[in-house]
Tab-separated table of C-alpha atoms in Angstrom:
chain	number	residue	atom	x	y	z
A	1	MET	CA	-13.624	-15.895	11.023
A	2	SER	CA	-11.942	-18.586	12.998
A	3	ILE	CA	-8.628	-20.365	12.008
A	4	ALA	CA	-10.848	-23.406	12.120
A	5	SER	CA	-12.665	-22.041	9.423
A	6	ASP	CA	-9.778	-20.727	7.236
A	7	VAL	CA	-8.320	-24.344	7.402
A	8	GLU	CA	-11.510	-25.729	6.235
A	9	ILE	CA	-11.758	-23.228	3.302
A	10	GLN	CA	-8.002	-24.247	2.444
A	11	GLN	CA	-8.836	-27.714	2.499
A	12	GLN	CA	-11.713	-27.213	0.255
A	13	GLN	CA	-9.802	-25.337	-2.430
A	14	GLN	CA	-7.241	-28.162	-2.406
A	15	GLN	CA	-9.843	-30.630	-2.862
A	16	GLN	CA	-11.179	-28.550	-5.845
A	17	GLN	CA	-7.595	-28.744	-8.012
A	18	TYR	CA	-8.600	-30.458	-11.171
A	19	SER	CA	-6.265	-31.758	-13.995
A	20	ILE	CA	-7.240	-29.917	-16.675
A	21	VAL	CA	-6.214	-30.923	-20.689
A	22	GLU	CA	-7.166	-29.772	-24.016
A	23	TYR	CA	-7.404	-32.136	-27.219
A	24	ILE	CA	-4.630	-31.189	-29.751
A	25	GLY	CA	-4.692	-34.148	-32.009
A	26	TYR	CA	-2.761	-35.894	-34.248
A	27	ASN	CA	0.802	-34.762	-35.128
A	28	GLU	CA	1.979	-34.133	-38.908
A	29	GLY	CA	4.409	-36.319	-39.401
A	30	GLY	CA	7.891	-35.048	-40.422
A	31	LEU	CA	11.483	-36.005	-40.086
A	32	CYS	CA	11.889	-38.838	-37.347
A	33	GLY	CA	14.207	-38.006	-34.861
A	34	TYR	CA	15.844	-41.694	-34.675
A	35	CYS	CA	16.548	-42.849	-37.944
A	36	ARG	CA	16.022	-39.469	-39.825
A	37	GLN	CA	13.658	-40.503	-42.360
A	38	VAL	CA	10.367	-38.467	-43.457
A	39	GLU	CA	7.286	-39.729	-42.087
A	40	ALA	CA	4.242	-39.180	-44.339
A	41	THR	CA	1.650	-40.104	-41.719
A	42	PRO	CA	0.915	-39.031	-38.361
A	43	THR	CA	3.118	-41.016	-35.602
A	44	SER	CA	1.598	-39.581	-32.511
A	45	ILE	CA	-1.500	-38.081	-30.936
A	46	GLY	CA	-1.241	-35.490	-27.966
A	47	VAL	CA	-3.058	-33.244	-25.329
A	48	MET	CA	-1.867	-29.981	-23.739
A	49	GLY	CA	-1.760	-30.356	-20.147
A	50	TYR	CA	-2.333	-27.231	-18.395
A	51	HIS	CA	-2.866	-28.766	-14.876
A	52	LEU	CA	-2.116	-32.569	-14.541
A	53	SER	CA	-2.025	-34.316	-11.077
A	54	CYS	CA	0.928	-36.694	-10.377
A	55	GLU	CA	-1.693	-39.291	-10.105
A	56	HIS	CA	-3.120	-38.958	-13.320
A	57	PHE	CA	0.113	-38.526	-15.219
A	58	ASN	CA	1.363	-41.856	-13.637
A	59	GLN	CA	-1.772	-43.502	-15.147
A	60	LEU	CA	-1.338	-41.960	-18.559
A	61	LEU	CA	2.190	-43.289	-18.373
A	62	ASP	CA	0.799	-46.819	-17.808
A	63	ARG	CA	-1.332	-46.042	-21.148
A	64	GLY	CA	1.716	-45.519	-23.090
A	65	CYS	CA	1.631	-41.593	-22.946
A	66	ASN	CA	4.633	-39.238	-21.992
A	67	ARG	CA	5.208	-35.678	-21.866
A	68	SER	CA	7.496	-33.043	-23.576
A	69	GLY	CA	7.110	-29.827	-21.450
A	70	LYS	CA	3.307	-29.493	-20.907
A	71	TYR	CA	2.831	-31.421	-24.043
A	72	LEU	CA	1.052	-34.835	-23.576
A	73	TYR	CA	1.407	-37.352	-26.301
A	74	LYS	CA	1.336	-41.087	-27.299
A	75	PRO	CA	3.194	-42.445	-30.093
A	76	MET	CA	1.223	-44.650	-32.833
A	77	ILE	CA	2.886	-47.667	-33.362
A	78	ALA	CA	1.296	-48.596	-36.347
A	79	ASN	CA	2.353	-45.464	-38.252
A	80	THR	CA	5.638	-44.781	-37.067
A	81	CYS	CA	8.916	-46.163	-38.531
A	82	CYS	CA	10.286	-46.541	-35.150
A	83	PRO	CA	7.850	-48.155	-32.842
A	84	GLN	CA	8.320	-46.785	-29.322
A	85	TYR	CA	7.654	-48.903	-26.138
A	86	THR	CA	7.264	-47.651	-22.639
A	87	ILE	CA	9.874	-49.483	-20.852
A	88	ARG	CA	10.078	-49.902	-16.948
A	89	LEU	CA	12.255	-51.473	-14.185
A	90	ASP	CA	11.531	-53.180	-10.795
A	91	VAL	CA	14.119	-51.422	-8.735
A	92	SER	CA	13.051	-53.549	-5.816
A	93	ASN	CA	14.354	-56.782	-8.006
A	94	PHE	CA	17.336	-54.787	-9.718
A	95	ARG	CA	20.453	-56.864	-10.290
A	96	LEU	CA	23.632	-55.631	-11.163
A	97	SER	CA	25.413	-56.799	-14.459
A	98	LYS	CA	29.110	-57.763	-14.392
A	99	ALA	CA	29.708	-54.889	-16.934
A	100	GLN	CA	27.627	-52.501	-14.628
A	101	LYS	CA	29.831	-53.689	-11.688
A	102	ARG	CA	33.009	-52.786	-13.624
A	103	VAL	CA	31.354	-49.440	-14.311
A	104	LEU	CA	30.946	-48.893	-10.456
A	105	ARG	CA	34.710	-49.917	-9.735
A	106	ARG	CA	36.048	-47.527	-12.794
A	107	MET	CA	34.183	-44.566	-11.105
A	108	ASN	CA	35.518	-45.318	-7.702
A	109	ASP	CA	38.764	-45.520	-9.113
A	110	PHE	CA	38.107	-41.917	-10.760
A	111	LEU	CA	36.764	-40.207	-7.648
A	112	GLN	CA	39.352	-41.697	-5.253
A	113	LYS	CA	42.407	-41.776	-7.259
A	114	ASP	CA	41.634	-40.060	-10.314
A	115	ILE	CA	42.448	-42.658	-12.397
A	116	ARG	CA	40.925	-42.199	-15.815
A	117	PRO	CA	39.083	-45.127	-18.165
A	118	ASN	CA	41.455	-46.441	-20.210
A	119	LEU	CA	40.874	-45.526	-23.714
A	120	ARG	CA	41.585	-48.994	-25.196
A	121	THR	CA	39.019	-50.735	-22.652
A	122	LYS	CA	36.392	-48.059	-23.695
A	123	ILE	CA	36.995	-48.791	-27.322
A	124	SER	CA	36.720	-52.339	-26.800
A	125	GLU	CA	33.562	-52.284	-24.955
A	126	TYR	CA	32.556	-49.778	-27.787
A	127	ASN	CA	32.978	-52.542	-30.257
A	128	VAL	CA	31.358	-55.362	-28.129
A	129	ALA	CA	28.575	-53.397	-27.648
A	130	LYS	CA	28.302	-52.505	-31.326
A	131	LYS	CA	27.959	-56.083	-32.333
A	132	THR	CA	25.420	-56.842	-29.904
A	133	THR	CA	23.342	-53.890	-30.888
A	134	LYS	CA	22.886	-54.989	-34.675
A	135	SER	CA	19.455	-55.394	-36.476
A	136	SER	CA	17.752	-58.343	-35.690
A	137	ALA	CA	18.341	-59.827	-39.394
A	138	SER	CA	22.075	-59.432	-38.592
A	139	ASN	CA	21.942	-61.345	-35.474
A	140	SER	CA	19.949	-64.092	-36.797
A	141	GLN	CA	22.444	-64.377	-39.398
A	142	VAL	CA	25.465	-64.547	-37.468
A	143	LYS	CA	23.935	-66.705	-35.006
A	144	LYS	CA	23.265	-68.972	-38.022
A	145	VAL	CA	26.836	-69.208	-39.012
A	146	GLN	CA	28.067	-69.299	-35.546
A	147	ASP	CA	25.755	-72.326	-35.113
A	148	ASP	CA	26.825	-74.230	-38.132
A	149	GLU	CA	30.334	-73.655	-37.193
A	150	LYS	CA	29.968	-75.176	-33.702
A	151	LYS	CA	27.966	-78.113	-35.516
A	152	THR	CA	31.060	-78.926	-37.940
A	153	LEU	CA	33.952	-77.956	-36.082
A	154	ASN	CA	33.185	-78.891	-32.361
A	155	ASN	CA	29.961	-81.519	-32.441
A	156	GLU	CA	31.970	-84.202	-30.725
A	157	LEU	CA	33.943	-81.841	-28.230
A	158	GLN	CA	30.337	-80.415	-27.263
A	159	LYS	CA	29.018	-83.876	-27.110
A	160	LYS	CA	31.448	-84.924	-24.612
A	161	GLY	CA	31.455	-81.919	-22.173
A	162	ARG	CA	27.610	-82.284	-22.170
A	163	LYS	CA	28.341	-85.869	-21.070
A	164	LYS	CA	30.856	-85.276	-18.441
A	165	LYS	CA	28.625	-82.179	-16.897
A	166	ILE	CA	25.553	-84.528	-17.057
A	167	LEU	CA	27.773	-87.370	-15.396
A	168	ARG	CA	29.150	-85.035	-12.868
A	169	ARG	CA	25.340	-83.611	-11.511
A	170	GLU	CA	24.402	-87.173	-11.501
A	171	ARG	CA	27.143	-88.410	-9.385
A	172	ALA	CA	26.444	-85.409	-7.069
A	173	LEU	CA	22.892	-85.848	-6.929
A	174	GLN	CA	23.657	-89.723	-6.061
A	175	LYS	CA	25.980	-88.827	-3.316
A	176	MET	CA	23.074	-86.595	-1.772
A	177	ARG	CA	20.904	-89.506	-1.646
A	178	ASP	CA	23.366	-91.936	-0.437
A	179	LYS	CA	23.927	-89.797	2.622
A	180	GLY	CA	19.823	-89.313	3.132
A	181	ILE	CA	19.863	-85.293	1.855
A	182	ASN	CA	16.624	-83.818	0.891
A	183	ILE	CA	17.699	-82.455	-2.824
A	184	LYS	CA	15.216	-80.004	-3.237
A	185	GLU	CA	16.165	-78.608	0.150
A	186	ALA	CA	19.685	-78.392	-0.599
A	187	GLN	CA	19.179	-76.703	-3.777
A	188	ARG	CA	17.011	-74.223	-2.044
A	189	ILE	CA	19.665	-73.671	0.637
A	190	ARG	CA	22.511	-73.277	-1.645
A	191	GLN	CA	20.159	-70.766	-3.827
A	192	GLU	CA	19.881	-68.770	-0.572
A	193	LYS	CA	23.507	-68.267	-0.157
A	194	GLU	CA	24.217	-67.455	-3.534
A	195	GLU	CA	21.548	-64.422	-3.220
A	196	CYS	CA	23.506	-63.393	0.066
A	197	ARG	CA	26.594	-63.392	-1.626
A	198	ARG	CA	25.284	-61.381	-4.629
A	199	ARG	CA	26.565	-57.790	-4.555
A	200	THR	CA	23.686	-55.020	-4.309
A	201	LEU	CA	23.944	-51.499	-5.415
A	202	GLY	CA	24.210	-49.964	-2.278
A	203	SER	CA	27.506	-52.416	-1.475
A	204	PHE	CA	29.575	-50.273	-4.056
A	205	ILE	CA	29.004	-47.301	-2.370
A	206	VAL	CA	32.035	-45.579	-0.743
A	207	ASN	CA	31.826	-42.728	1.752
A	208	TYR	CA	33.387	-39.414	0.504
A	209	ASP	CA	36.661	-38.705	2.416
A	210	SER	CA	37.956	-34.798	1.560
A	211	GLU	CA	41.725	-36.272	2.628
A	212	THR	CA	41.796	-38.894	0.431
A	213	PHE	CA	39.447	-38.240	-2.406
A	214	LYS	CA	40.575	-36.578	-5.744
A	215	HIS	CA	37.237	-35.611	-6.699
A	216	LYS	CA	33.626	-34.609	-5.327
A	217	LEU	CA	30.761	-35.460	-7.115
A	218	GLU	CA	27.327	-34.123	-5.601
A	219	VAL	CA	23.917	-33.967	-7.186
A	220	ARG	CA	21.495	-31.547	-6.107
A	221	LEU	CA	17.520	-32.257	-6.735
A	222	VAL	CA	15.780	-28.880	-7.515
A	223	ASP	CA	12.161	-28.727	-8.034
A	224	SER	CA	11.480	-27.091	-11.410
A	225	ASN	CA	8.949	-24.462	-10.024
A	226	SER	CA	11.196	-23.338	-7.247
A	227	SER	CA	13.338	-19.973	-6.844
A	228	GLU	CA	16.347	-22.336	-6.688
A	229	PHE	CA	15.622	-23.494	-10.165
A	230	CYS	CA	15.122	-19.835	-11.471
A	231	GLU	CA	18.548	-18.809	-9.941
A	232	THR	CA	20.362	-21.847	-11.919
A	233	PHE	CA	18.403	-21.505	-15.103
A	234	LYS	CA	21.020	-19.448	-16.887
A	235	GLU	CA	23.816	-22.076	-16.188
A	236	SER	CA	21.497	-25.001	-16.933
A	237	PHE	CA	20.959	-23.585	-20.318
A	238	LYS	CA	24.258	-22.695	-21.104
A	239	LEU	CA	25.166	-26.580	-20.217
A	240	TYR	CA	22.186	-27.482	-22.423
A	241	GLU	CA	23.044	-25.196	-25.327
A	242	LYS	CA	26.854	-26.624	-25.416
A	243	TYR	CA	25.534	-30.163	-25.100
A	244	GLN	CA	22.908	-29.949	-28.154
A	245	THR	CA	25.616	-27.885	-30.424
A	246	ASN	CA	28.329	-30.329	-29.717
A	247	VAL	CA	26.385	-33.574	-29.509
A	248	HIS	CA	23.238	-33.579	-31.521
A	249	HIS	CA	24.793	-30.821	-33.872
A	250	ASP	CA	21.512	-28.483	-33.072
A	251	THR	CA	22.535	-24.799	-33.441
A	252	ARG	CA	18.820	-23.752	-33.048
A	253	CYS	CA	18.947	-23.520	-29.267
A	254	ASN	CA	16.974	-20.756	-27.278
A	255	LYS	CA	15.615	-20.075	-23.840
A	256	ALA	CA	12.217	-20.417	-25.223
A	257	GLY	CA	12.585	-23.724	-26.697
A	258	TYR	CA	14.572	-25.020	-23.515
A	259	ARG	CA	11.828	-23.809	-21.255
A	260	ASN	CA	8.796	-25.358	-23.505
A	261	PHE	CA	11.120	-28.896	-23.436
A	262	LEU	CA	12.372	-29.356	-20.160
A	263	ALA	CA	11.738	-26.501	-17.585
A	264	ASP	CA	7.643	-26.097	-18.025
A	265	SER	CA	5.563	-28.949	-16.283
A	266	PRO	CA	1.977	-29.483	-15.714
A	267	LEU	CA	2.217	-31.575	-12.746
A	268	PHE	CA	1.075	-30.796	-9.357
A	269	ASN	CA	1.552	-32.915	-6.051
A	270	ASP	CA	-2.115	-33.957	-5.033
A	271	GLU	CA	-0.708	-35.973	-2.023
A	272	ARG	CA	-1.749	-34.673	1.059
A	273	ASP	CA	0.619	-36.094	3.332
A	274	GLU	CA	3.206	-33.492	3.756
A	275	SER	CA	5.708	-35.630	5.991
A	276	LYS	CA	7.909	-37.482	3.234
A	277	SER	CA	11.011	-36.281	2.443
A	278	VAL	CA	10.548	-35.686	-1.044
A	279	ALA	CA	7.375	-34.310	-2.596
A	280	LEU	CA	5.721	-35.730	-5.904
A	281	GLY	CA	6.433	-33.437	-8.764
A	282	SER	CA	9.075	-32.312	-11.573
A	283	TYR	CA	12.541	-31.977	-10.776
A	284	HIS	CA	16.400	-31.516	-12.134
A	285	GLN	CA	18.906	-33.169	-10.818
A	286	GLN	CA	21.864	-31.052	-11.365
A	287	TYR	CA	25.423	-32.899	-11.165
A	288	TYR	CA	28.416	-30.899	-9.716
A	289	LEU	CA	31.717	-32.233	-9.991
A	290	ASP	CA	34.148	-30.122	-7.953
A	291	GLY	CA	31.867	-27.378	-8.065
A	292	HIS	CA	30.828	-27.487	-11.697
A	293	LEU	CA	27.674	-28.227	-13.512
A	294	ILE	CA	28.811	-31.250	-15.585
A	295	ALA	CA	25.126	-32.648	-16.233
A	296	VAL	CA	21.414	-32.369	-15.472
A	297	GLY	CA	18.768	-35.171	-15.471
A	298	VAL	CA	15.029	-34.037	-15.978
A	299	VAL	CA	12.712	-36.225	-13.865
A	300	ASP	CA	9.310	-36.909	-12.660
A	301	ILE	CA	8.520	-38.397	-8.953
A	302	LEU	CA	5.175	-39.741	-9.006
A	303	PRO	CA	3.221	-41.882	-6.617
A	304	ARG	CA	4.592	-45.541	-8.385
A	305	CYS	CA	7.557	-44.494	-10.230
A	306	LEU	CA	10.342	-42.425	-11.093
A	307	SER	CA	10.195	-41.485	-14.642
A	308	ALA	CA	13.207	-39.891	-16.352
A	309	LYS	CA	12.690	-37.280	-19.171
A	310	TYR	CA	15.758	-36.351	-20.446
A	311	LEU	CA	19.733	-36.296	-19.599
A	312	TYR	CA	22.192	-33.421	-20.870
A	313	TYR	CA	25.820	-33.180	-19.899
A	314	ASP	CA	29.286	-31.147	-20.680
A	315	PRO	CA	30.992	-32.985	-23.404
A	316	ASP	CA	34.185	-32.029	-21.946
A	317	TYR	CA	33.661	-34.739	-19.605
A	318	GLU	CA	32.560	-37.190	-22.159
A	319	PHE	CA	35.308	-39.440	-21.100
A	320	LEU	CA	33.309	-40.136	-17.658
A	321	THR	CA	30.601	-41.673	-20.031
A	322	LEU	CA	28.071	-39.392	-17.968
A	323	GLY	CA	25.116	-41.656	-19.475
A	324	THR	CA	26.453	-44.584	-17.321
A	325	TYR	CA	28.650	-42.826	-14.515
A	326	THR	CA	27.639	-40.780	-11.789
A	327	ALA	CA	27.826	-40.640	-7.861
A	328	LEU	CA	25.367	-41.210	-5.089
A	329	ARG	CA	24.660	-40.355	-1.640
A	330	ILE	CA	21.485	-40.997	-0.272
A	331	ASP	CA	20.842	-37.882	2.352
A	332	PHE	CA	17.641	-35.580	1.880
A	333	PHE	CA	17.459	-32.175	3.212
A	334	LYS	CA	14.292	-30.262	3.077
A	335	LEU	CA	14.919	-26.849	2.472
A	336	ARG	CA	11.916	-25.175	3.263
A	337	ASN	CA	12.715	-21.570	2.778
A	338	PHE	CA	13.853	-22.259	-1.085
A	339	GLY	CA	10.745	-24.721	-1.349
A	340	VAL	CA	13.428	-27.287	-2.682
A	341	PHE	CA	15.188	-30.523	-1.989
A	342	LEU	CA	18.708	-30.705	-2.095
A	343	HIS	CA	20.075	-34.041	-2.711
A	344	SER	CA	23.851	-34.211	-1.457
A	345	ILE	CA	25.884	-36.947	-3.236
A	346	ASN	CA	29.039	-37.907	-2.208
A	347	LYS	CA	29.064	-41.432	-2.855
A	348	PRO	CA	29.976	-43.422	-5.989
A	349	LEU	CA	27.432	-45.442	-7.978
A	350	VAL	CA	26.310	-47.030	-11.549
A	351	GLY	CA	25.935	-44.306	-13.526
A	352	LEU	CA	23.148	-41.857	-14.217
A	353	ARG	CA	20.754	-44.901	-14.916
A	354	GLY	CA	22.262	-46.561	-11.865
A	355	ARG	CA	21.839	-43.198	-9.906
A	356	GLU	CA	18.336	-42.957	-10.845
A	357	ILE	CA	17.809	-46.691	-9.847
A	358	ALA	CA	19.299	-46.292	-6.445
A	359	PHE	CA	17.255	-42.582	-5.759
A	360	THR	CA	14.065	-44.919	-6.774
A	361	GLN	CA	15.038	-47.606	-4.340
A	362	GLU	CA	15.301	-44.976	-1.721
A	363	LEU	CA	12.059	-43.511	-2.250
A	364	ALA	CA	10.549	-46.731	-2.185
A	365	LYS	CA	11.589	-46.632	1.811
A	366	GLU	CA	8.877	-44.093	2.441
A	367	ARG	CA	6.328	-44.766	-0.631
A	368	PRO	CA	6.326	-48.710	-0.922
A	369	GLN	CA	4.232	-48.501	-4.082
A	370	LEU	CA	7.024	-46.488	-5.852
A	371	HIS	CA	9.503	-49.161	-6.943
A	372	TYR	CA	9.399	-48.668	-10.496
A	373	TYR	CA	11.596	-46.675	-12.768
A	374	TYR	CA	10.404	-45.578	-16.002
A	375	MET	CA	13.260	-45.063	-18.997
A	376	GLY	CA	10.928	-43.506	-21.429
A	377	PHE	CA	10.829	-45.531	-24.764
A	378	TYR	CA	12.544	-48.429	-26.042
A	379	ILE	CA	12.938	-48.475	-29.744
A	380	HIS	CA	14.631	-51.927	-30.855
A	381	SER	CA	16.188	-50.457	-34.314
A	382	CYS	CA	17.853	-47.448	-32.367
A	383	GLN	CA	20.927	-48.822	-31.238
A	384	LYS	CA	21.138	-45.848	-28.424
A	385	MET	CA	18.373	-47.392	-27.068
A	386	ARG	CA	19.555	-50.829	-26.756
A	387	TYR	CA	21.163	-50.169	-23.285
A	388	LYS	CA	17.639	-49.979	-21.742
A	389	GLY	CA	17.089	-53.616	-22.133
A	390	ARG	CA	20.146	-54.368	-20.152
A	391	PHE	CA	18.890	-53.211	-16.713
A	392	HIS	CA	17.036	-56.326	-15.041
A	393	PRO	CA	14.204	-57.012	-14.786
A	394	SER	CA	12.752	-54.766	-17.161
A	395	TYR	CA	9.441	-54.809	-18.612
A	396	LEU	CA	7.732	-53.545	-22.014
A	397	LEU	CA	4.233	-51.883	-21.927
A	398	CYS	CA	1.659	-53.909	-24.322
A	399	ASP	CA	-0.079	-51.076	-26.512
A	400	ARG	CA	-3.333	-53.237	-26.843
A	401	SER	CA	-3.877	-54.323	-23.075
A	402	PHE	CA	-1.713	-51.868	-21.423
A	403	THR	CA	-0.279	-54.856	-19.106
A	404	TRP	CA	3.482	-55.386	-18.582
A	405	VAL	CA	5.251	-57.916	-20.292
A	406	PRO	CA	8.845	-59.242	-19.258
A	407	MET	CA	11.763	-58.041	-21.592
A	408	GLU	CA	12.990	-61.189	-22.763
A	409	ARG	CA	9.619	-62.596	-23.873
A	410	CYS	CA	9.113	-59.076	-26.043
A	411	LEU	CA	12.632	-59.196	-27.577
A	412	GLU	CA	11.605	-62.869	-28.393
A	413	MET	CA	8.443	-61.427	-30.251
A	414	ILE	CA	10.417	-58.920	-31.964
A	415	GLU	CA	12.972	-61.158	-33.337
A	416	LYS	CA	10.590	-63.790	-34.619
A	417	CYS	CA	8.041	-61.298	-35.876
A	418	GLY	CA	9.589	-57.668	-36.343
A	419	GLU	CA	9.724	-54.862	-34.170
A	420	ARG	CA	6.212	-53.494	-34.983
A	421	ILE	CA	4.276	-55.314	-32.532
A	422	GLU	CA	1.138	-53.758	-31.092
A	423	ALA	CA	0.276	-56.705	-28.527
A	424	PHE	CA	2.977	-58.354	-26.507
A	425	ALA	CA	-0.100	-59.853	-24.310
A	426	PRO	CA	-2.260	-61.214	-27.295
A	427	ASP	CA	-4.202	-63.265	-24.916
A	428	ALA	CA	-4.692	-60.298	-22.401
A	429	PRO	CA	-8.264	-58.401	-22.382
A	430	VAL	CA	-8.187	-55.402	-24.343
A	431	ALA	CA	-7.760	-52.099	-22.061
A	432	GLU	CA	-10.801	-50.518	-20.293
A	433	LYS	CA	-12.045	-47.671	-22.244
A	434	CYS	CA	-14.086	-44.671	-20.867
A	435	PRO	CA	-17.846	-44.052	-22.085
A	436	VAL	CA	-17.747	-40.960	-24.249
A	437	GLN	CA	-21.034	-39.942	-22.342
A	438	SER	CA	-19.157	-40.189	-18.973
A	439	VAL	CA	-16.044	-37.800	-20.361
A	440	ARG	CA	-15.578	-35.099	-17.937
A	441	CYS	CA	-15.756	-31.520	-19.705
A	442	LEU	CA	-14.881	-27.840	-18.618
A	443	TYR	CA	-17.376	-25.562	-20.629
A	444	LYS	CA	-17.376	-21.873	-19.662
A	445	MET	CA	-16.136	-22.422	-16.127
A	446	THR	CA	-18.441	-25.145	-15.409
A	447	VAL	CA	-17.655	-28.874	-14.698
A	448	LEU	CA	-20.020	-31.213	-16.280
A	449	PRO	CA	-20.296	-34.742	-17.980
A	450	TYR	CA	-20.182	-34.457	-22.087
A	451	GLN	CA	-23.750	-36.025	-22.127
A	452	VAL	CA	-24.792	-33.062	-20.237
A	453	LEU	CA	-22.898	-30.655	-22.271
A	454	LEU	CA	-24.403	-31.944	-25.303
A	455	THR	CA	-27.752	-30.687	-24.044
A	456	LEU	CA	-27.061	-27.069	-23.160
A	457	PRO	CA	-28.983	-24.858	-25.426
A	458	GLY	CA	-25.748	-22.444	-26.334
A	459	PHE	CA	-23.326	-25.699	-27.089
A	460	LYS	CA	-22.979	-27.119	-30.580
A	461	GLU	CA	-21.026	-29.983	-31.189
A	462	THR	CA	-18.733	-29.588	-34.304
A	463	GLU	CA	-15.778	-31.774	-33.187
A	464	THR	CA	-15.204	-35.641	-33.955
A	465	PHE	CA	-12.244	-36.386	-31.475
A	466	MET	CA	-14.323	-37.544	-28.330
A	467	GLU	CA	-14.304	-41.135	-29.151
A	468	GLU	CA	-10.313	-40.919	-29.989
A	469	TYR	CA	-9.986	-38.728	-26.663
A	470	ALA	CA	-11.766	-41.379	-24.451
A	471	ARG	CA	-9.801	-44.130	-25.883
A	472	ILE	CA	-6.399	-42.580	-25.361
A	473	VAL	CA	-6.944	-41.215	-21.753
A	474	GLY	CA	-8.961	-44.193	-20.412
A	475	PRO	CA	-10.880	-44.427	-17.420
A	476	ILE	CA	-9.392	-41.123	-16.099
A	477	ALA	CA	-11.407	-39.503	-18.586
A	478	ARG	CA	-14.215	-39.395	-15.832
A	479	GLU	CA	-11.711	-37.453	-13.622
A	480	MET	CA	-9.605	-34.826	-15.764
A	481	LEU	CA	-11.543	-32.181	-17.282
A	482	LEU	CA	-11.584	-31.867	-21.000
A	483	TYR	CA	-11.480	-27.829	-21.850
A	484	ARG	CA	-13.993	-27.501	-24.521
A	485	LYS	CA	-14.803	-24.030	-26.354
């Protein structure tokens, strides 16, 4: 057989890779992992992903789904005590806040000069964050009191201040008119200058110098299906066990649970272009400080986004606030012998979230469509989740139309109507569904539409979940294979 024939057969086999899932159904409720309340009704619906393309999983993310290992699930906002909304950030328009810039400077100080964050500063920032992350009811009460105080104590001063500001603005505009200056054009030029002065994430990067730096932080991007991952599995699990025990007080950790939760992945790369620096798939970002593993971030690199799954770290380095701090140098080295990509990091950035944001920005240079950073779920009632809303511009997913709505508008609706909102975009059309007859099935190693499956002599339908499956998965139910017994 010729080489050309071998290549043709191999290409045909690659084309025959299918996404294969099996319907699991509703969960049984139980103890909520966020508020610790007992939920009597099912709070999510799921399928088991045996083999799933990165493209299909990206589309499932855009329908409110996520994964835990190979288990794919979608929260039921109407039932759960803590409504979960998919949140994403457009990294192409990401802007650093003042607080995030301070984080960058402090991280630079630690790596360069071994200056550790001041405890008093950290406590002060924690108190500020705590005040800003109270419940919506408390926020509205505090705001009302503050407004009343301003009206009663500072009403005259405020009026006077507003008048002065308006007068100054009017005088400036009048001077421009007298000089014949186009006001709109002048405002546009001023805005452009402000944009140029605004510091970007990359502007905070400092090149690592072994002679002057006190610490070195590097990150290895390890494919979860590679031999490199197997070699570091024991070390990663020990760190995970230490984190779960000390931070979440979970003493039931075992290797099987760790593998099912964070190591196993159903994703396969369906991208034919092999020229990319980093292939699509599931990865572990291993953070080494001076040669010691101190944190691991689990991420999926998909056609249009980088999806963050989980982070665990060494509690001994909690003073670094590893959920906020990290370091980055954007150099990719493809190690074909190990089947992994190493991400050599020697430059400090804004923190783990900032590190992943910068990583997404770098990936977008090769894949222009990949400019979104998915941060999992946003839960308004969970204070630990509030930080996700501080990355701008962020968007929440409407659970009815599956369209993306700006975070600010969603927060206004939550403050006004409560956090259980199924339609952030009530005027948008309902999301497209897949007709049940068109659902693609895998039955006795044969691929066929559901309507054909019903006509087979040896098949008798005894299940009632097909409508639910078609609604959750959407149009890609025509492409993925639903395993049927």
